[in-house]
């Protein structure tokens, strides 16, 4: 949902809006969020390799998982990084136009709150989460999260037994320079969320 100055919520399909505004995004993925996540990951990997290639070459003792990710980052070419930077510029421009004087409200994560013990290393969980996080991250926009209540898990129906619950939150993203607007919305949503079930 996009929330405007008149405090009216307008549902939008962020995927469609971004794909229509950024034609080059389609060469990076089937959806705008998938493509945005890949652009962001490409830039992060390229920058990581630029910053740490000497460190790796000097043979410093680092964890094997970190070493393997850095060596994978070495494969990102300068031309691929330049292409990603070009799409990032378009992404920033499109989102700032979309969010001028408005806020984007969306789930913090693209699935119900994970149950305790969820394998956070699951690639699908990480990918789907990264796709939502890339919106503010790739465009360098202010983003925050506010609690909006709890999801009560099915349990015993007896009133004396409290069913387990997990927190639920909402992400608020604003255009560049909308930090104060974001914070005000987060405080309002957070205050109301504490009472929501």
PDB file of N, CA and C in Angstrom, residues 33 37 40 106-112 114 118-120 122-137 143 171:
ATOM      1  N   UNK A  33      11.001  -7.428  -7.997  1.00  0.00           N
ATOM      2  CA  UNK A  33      11.648  -7.693  -6.713  1.00  0.00           C
ATOM      3  C   UNK A  33      12.779  -8.701  -6.869  1.00  0.00           C
ATOM      4  N   UNK A  37      16.640  -7.590  -6.261  1.00  0.00           N
ATOM      5  CA  UNK A  37      17.484  -8.339  -5.325  1.00  0.00           C
ATOM      6  C   UNK A  37      18.766  -8.798  -6.002  1.00  0.00           C
ATOM      7  N   UNK A  40      21.075  -5.774  -6.466  1.00  0.00           N
ATOM      8  CA  UNK A  40      21.685  -5.416  -5.185  1.00  0.00           C
ATOM      9  C   UNK A  40      22.763  -6.432  -4.795  1.00  0.00           C
ATOM     10  N   UNK A 106       4.317  -2.316   3.670  1.00  0.00           N
ATOM     11  CA  UNK A 106       4.292  -3.694   3.212  1.00  0.00           C
ATOM     12  C   UNK A 106       4.724  -4.604   4.347  1.00  0.00           C
ATOM     13  N   UNK A 107       4.495  -5.879   4.193  1.00  0.00           N
ATOM     14  CA  UNK A 107       4.962  -6.800   5.234  1.00  0.00           C
ATOM     15  C   UNK A 107       6.486  -6.701   5.361  1.00  0.00           C
ATOM     16  N   UNK A 108       6.987  -6.921   6.549  1.00  0.00           N
ATOM     17  CA  UNK A 108       8.429  -6.906   6.755  1.00  0.00           C
ATOM     18  C   UNK A 108       9.076  -8.101   6.072  1.00  0.00           C
ATOM     19  N   UNK A 109       8.430  -9.225   6.166  1.00  0.00           N
ATOM     20  CA  UNK A 109       8.898 -10.441   5.508  1.00  0.00           C
ATOM     21  C   UNK A 109       7.736 -11.021   4.705  1.00  0.00           C
ATOM     22  N   UNK A 110       8.025 -11.782   3.650  1.00  0.00           N
ATOM     23  CA  UNK A 110       6.968 -12.232   2.745  1.00  0.00           C
ATOM     24  C   UNK A 110       6.254 -13.516   3.154  1.00  0.00           C
ATOM     25  N   UNK A 111       6.224 -13.797   4.435  1.00  0.00           N
ATOM     26  CA  UNK A 111       5.567 -15.004   4.929  1.00  0.00           C
ATOM     27  C   UNK A 111       5.173 -14.755   6.368  1.00  0.00           C
ATOM     28  N   UNK A 112       4.300 -15.583   6.920  1.00  0.00           N
ATOM     29  CA  UNK A 112       3.933 -15.400   8.326  1.00  0.00           C
ATOM     30  C   UNK A 112       5.187 -15.474   9.200  1.00  0.00           C
ATOM     31  N   UNK A 114       8.104 -16.557  11.240  1.00  0.00           N
ATOM     32  CA  UNK A 114       8.645 -17.917  11.312  1.00  0.00           C
ATOM     33  C   UNK A 114       8.497 -18.509  12.706  1.00  0.00           C
ATOM     34  N   UNK A 118      13.020 -22.222  12.914  1.00  0.00           N
ATOM     35  CA  UNK A 118      13.088 -22.176  11.452  1.00  0.00           C
ATOM     36  C   UNK A 118      14.546 -22.137  11.020  1.00  0.00           C
ATOM     37  N   UNK A 119      14.866 -22.893  10.000  1.00  0.00           N
ATOM     38  CA  UNK A 119      16.226 -22.898   9.463  1.00  0.00           C
ATOM     39  C   UNK A 119      16.428 -21.624   8.656  1.00  0.00           C
ATOM     40  N   UNK A 120      17.092 -20.635   9.279  1.00  0.00           N
ATOM     41  CA  UNK A 120      17.293 -19.341   8.632  1.00  0.00           C
ATOM     42  C   UNK A 120      18.309 -19.414   7.501  1.00  0.00           C
ATOM     43  N   UNK A 122      17.965 -21.450   5.097  1.00  0.00           N
ATOM     44  CA  UNK A 122      17.202 -21.909   3.937  1.00  0.00           C
ATOM     45  C   UNK A 122      17.289 -20.851   2.831  1.00  0.00           C
ATOM     46  N   UNK A 123      17.768 -21.248   1.663  1.00  0.00           N
ATOM     47  CA  UNK A 123      17.995 -20.312   0.559  1.00  0.00           C
ATOM     48  C   UNK A 123      16.709 -19.630   0.106  1.00  0.00           C
ATOM     49  N   UNK A 124      15.596 -20.346   0.071  1.00  0.00           N
ATOM     50  CA  UNK A 124      14.328 -19.759  -0.369  1.00  0.00           C
ATOM     51  C   UNK A 124      13.855 -18.689   0.607  1.00  0.00           C
ATOM     52  N   UNK A 125      14.026 -18.941   1.899  1.00  0.00           N
ATOM     53  CA  UNK A 125      13.639 -17.954   2.924  1.00  0.00           C
ATOM     54  C   UNK A 125      14.496 -16.704   2.763  1.00  0.00           C
ATOM     55  N   UNK A 126      15.796 -16.890   2.623  1.00  0.00           N
ATOM     56  CA  UNK A 126      16.709 -15.744   2.464  1.00  0.00           C
ATOM     57  C   UNK A 126      16.382 -14.968   1.196  1.00  0.00           C
ATOM     58  N   UNK A 127      16.132 -15.655   0.090  1.00  0.00           N
ATOM     59  CA  UNK A 127      15.854 -14.987  -1.182  1.00  0.00           C
ATOM     60  C   UNK A 127      14.573 -14.169  -1.107  1.00  0.00           C
ATOM     61  N   UNK A 128      13.509 -14.753  -0.600  1.00  0.00           N
ATOM     62  CA  UNK A 128      12.225 -14.042  -0.527  1.00  0.00           C
ATOM     63  C   UNK A 128      12.313 -12.834   0.401  1.00  0.00           C
ATOM     64  N   UNK A 129      13.056 -12.980   1.493  1.00  0.00           N
ATOM     65  CA  UNK A 129      13.233 -11.855   2.415  1.00  0.00           C
ATOM     66  C   UNK A 129      14.058 -10.758   1.757  1.00  0.00           C
ATOM     67  N   UNK A 130      15.137 -11.140   1.104  1.00  0.00           N
ATOM     68  CA  UNK A 130      16.023 -10.179   0.436  1.00  0.00           C
ATOM     69  C   UNK A 130      15.270  -9.392  -0.632  1.00  0.00           C
ATOM     70  N   UNK A 131      14.315 -10.038  -1.310  1.00  0.00           N
ATOM     71  CA  UNK A 131      13.545  -9.353  -2.346  1.00  0.00           C
ATOM     72  C   UNK A 131      12.760  -8.174  -1.771  1.00  0.00           C
ATOM     73  N   UNK A 132      12.200  -8.322  -0.583  1.00  0.00           N
ATOM     74  CA  UNK A 132      11.495  -7.200   0.033  1.00  0.00           C
ATOM     75  C   UNK A 132      12.465  -6.161   0.583  1.00  0.00           C
ATOM     76  N   UNK A 133      13.565  -6.626   1.149  1.00  0.00           N
ATOM     77  CA  UNK A 133      14.539  -5.705   1.729  1.00  0.00           C
ATOM     78  C   UNK A 133      15.268  -4.887   0.680  1.00  0.00           C
ATOM     79  N   UNK A 134      15.347  -5.407  -0.547  1.00  0.00           N
ATOM     80  CA  UNK A 134      16.092  -4.702  -1.586  1.00  0.00           C
ATOM     81  C   UNK A 134      15.428  -3.393  -1.981  1.00  0.00           C
ATOM     82  N   UNK A 135      14.152  -3.242  -1.757  1.00  0.00           N
ATOM     83  CA  UNK A 135      13.454  -2.028  -2.192  1.00  0.00           C
ATOM     84  C   UNK A 135      14.112  -0.799  -1.577  1.00  0.00           C
ATOM     85  N   UNK A 136      14.195  -0.750  -0.266  1.00  0.00           N
ATOM     86  CA  UNK A 136      14.826   0.397   0.398  1.00  0.00           C
ATOM     87  C   UNK A 136      16.345   0.319   0.290  1.00  0.00           C
ATOM     88  N   UNK A 137      16.890  -0.885   0.390  1.00  0.00           N
ATOM     89  CA  UNK A 137      18.338  -1.040   0.370  1.00  0.00           C
ATOM     90  C   UNK A 137      18.961  -0.610  -0.942  1.00  0.00           C
ATOM     91  N   UNK A 143      13.808   3.317   5.780  1.00  0.00           N
ATOM     92  CA  UNK A 143      12.873   2.222   6.024  1.00  0.00           C
ATOM     93  C   UNK A 143      12.939   1.856   7.500  1.00  0.00           C
ATOM     94  N   UNK A 171       6.536  -2.981   7.518  1.00  0.00           N
ATOM     95  CA  UNK A 171       7.659  -2.179   7.058  1.00  0.00           C
ATOM     96  C   UNK A 171       7.131  -0.888   6.443  1.00  0.00           C
TER      97      UNK A 171
END
